[in-house]
Amino acid sequence: MSSSATKLDEEQHGSASQTDSNSPAAANGVETYFDEKIPIPEGDTDPNACFGTGFSFRKLWAFTGPGFLMSIAYLDPGNVESDLQSGSLAGFKLLWLLLLAHILGLLMQRLAARLGVVSGQHLAEVCSKLYPRVPRFILWLMIEIAIIGSDMQEVIGTAIALNLISNGVMPLWAGVLVTIVDTFTFLLIEECGLRKLEAFFGALITVMAVTFGYEYVTVKPDQGQVLKGMFVPWCSGCGSEQLEQAVGIIGAVIMPHNIYLHSALVRSRSVNRRSKRAVREANFYFFFEAGIALFVSFLINMFVVSVFAEGYFGKDPQTVYNACVAAGNPHADVFKNSSSDMDIFRGGVFLGCEFGIACMYIWALGILAAGQSSTMTGTYAGQFVMEGFLDLKWKKYQRVLLTRTIAILPTVFLAVFAGRDQLTSLNDLLNVLMSLQLPFALIPVLTFTASKRVMGKSFVNGPANSIVTAALAVAVIGINLYFVQLSVSALPKLWYIYLPVSVAIILYLLFILFLVWWCLIELGFTVLLFGLPGDRFGFPSEDTRHLFADYDEDGGRVAEAAVNDG
């Protein structure tokens, strides 16, 4: 085997004796999430362990962390706002869609984790190696837009929470600026160690569970309606508003950059990738942990939907305003001459008016935890994406400074010159933006987890997984086209507006078609090259198709193949 192939093999498969101090990042003084690797305890190596006969809680604990960090993206302020709007507009009728979105999200996160464990590289790195230069640059740009959009939601949520907690003493623009400081504070926590950082974010998830759970217990939703909403997939009597909210749930729950993030986070565990059994075991425990994390995430989201389905659905703003005045709530004016649209600020005020002022402050604390916990996941996602696509290894504080500055500038502008309503409207727009970017994560993760040259014969995606993922990608693209149609129909009928919008839509669809075309070729449909040489499009020739080694049943390697990084 050539020296270049040996070098890449060491990079991909690792070594039992390799230490983190020898990593390139450590040598260059660049801090990454992988500076510390969590060891996996020995023992419980029965080959049937993954099927229940040798389950190890010690190993589950060692693998616990990446899934909960990933699940934070399912609990950011954008998700919370989508939840309360769902409950306010449709009552309990869309809970089944929230449950479905979490199940589909778990399937996507499973693929992302398997890619990271089996290939030894995260999704951005695989995209960088296997896509041509121009498409991978476009992919990087799209995911960066999604990360910045998510960061803006976290900034908005934190600013609104601080405004509520301070009874309006802290203006929105000041709350936005505070988010600069708290992000760098969290970077200091990481210096205490990876496990302590994961525990800290676990504590923030606990805060959300307790605060939103308190609201749920206080409001006392009808449990029969909650169960019916979860398991009866229908929305009787729903109109266009409810339909728009339904399709928006997918974009709010499944975040594109989160798929890239999870494929990288799993590399924080010291898995012996030379052993087929160890890789299979890691896949099992990561999936198990992700399932637990997303179950907790679903419960928290369900709390929010149910609270507003029980408390606000069917009420008019004037009734709520009267209740606020009677309760002496300092923010009662938000319901005076107001539309029935609900957002995270009005949601807190409503709870304070109807169920006691303590509910408003507890709600704000939950929103603050949601915004703060999402901050660092966005930072890590941005770092991994930048390193993977562009091979740029920045220190984390530099990365935070870049993304947070881009996120804060338009948010401060709106907070100073527009107001709270415009900030919350921006939150809705950002949820749509996430949905538009989702195909740029779904199609690549489907492509490479179904590719034998990436996953090997032993771990390549099965037909069922590929079909479900493909169906989800088609559904998301259909949802996006629906959103585009709604947005375009609302635009002024002017040619100089329609022209650039039409060009953008055409380019968006063409790039998706390119990714689908590439996916089909990767899966073996080389007839779609129409007789042209693959390397003309940056696609490797047939003699360099296998990037990774296969394993025999005893964990030994049975094949080595030439590698071409292109």
XYZ file of N, CA, C and O in Angstrom, residues 182-193 197 376:
56
model
N -21.931 35.974 27.011
C -22.222 34.651 27.562
C -21.639 33.533 26.705
O -21.281 32.473 27.216
N -21.518 33.766 25.396
C -20.944 32.740 24.532
C -19.494 32.464 24.897
O -19.063 31.311 24.996
N -18.730 33.518 25.120
C -17.327 33.332 25.492
C -17.201 32.744 26.894
O -16.238 32.043 27.196
N -18.186 33.013 27.755
C -18.187 32.404 29.087
C -18.286 30.891 28.981
O -17.609 30.142 29.698
N -19.143 30.415 28.065
C -19.306 28.976 27.889
C -18.027 28.324 27.370
O -17.738 27.169 27.676
N -17.254 29.074 26.585
C -15.994 28.527 26.099
C -15.047 28.237 27.263
O -14.240 27.308 27.202
N -15.143 29.038 28.327
C -14.298 28.812 29.498
C -14.691 27.524 30.218
O -13.847 26.843 30.799
N -15.985 27.189 30.195
C -16.446 25.966 30.856
C -15.803 24.747 30.223
O -15.492 23.768 30.906
N -15.577 24.812 28.910
C -14.990 23.670 28.216
C -13.593 23.359 28.729
O -13.138 22.204 28.660
N -12.924 24.370 29.257
C -11.580 24.149 29.772
C -11.589 23.191 30.971
O -10.560 22.632 31.332
N -12.749 23.011 31.579
C -12.854 22.103 32.726
C -12.891 20.644 32.299
O -12.809 19.748 33.146
N -13.053 20.393 30.991
C -13.084 19.021 30.506
C -14.354 18.726 29.732
O -15.403 19.350 29.954
N -18.385 19.683 30.409
C -19.136 20.491 29.439
C -20.438 19.791 29.062
O -21.506 20.415 29.020
N -23.648 26.954 22.014
C -22.411 26.221 21.790
C -22.554 25.157 20.714
O -21.589 24.849 20.016
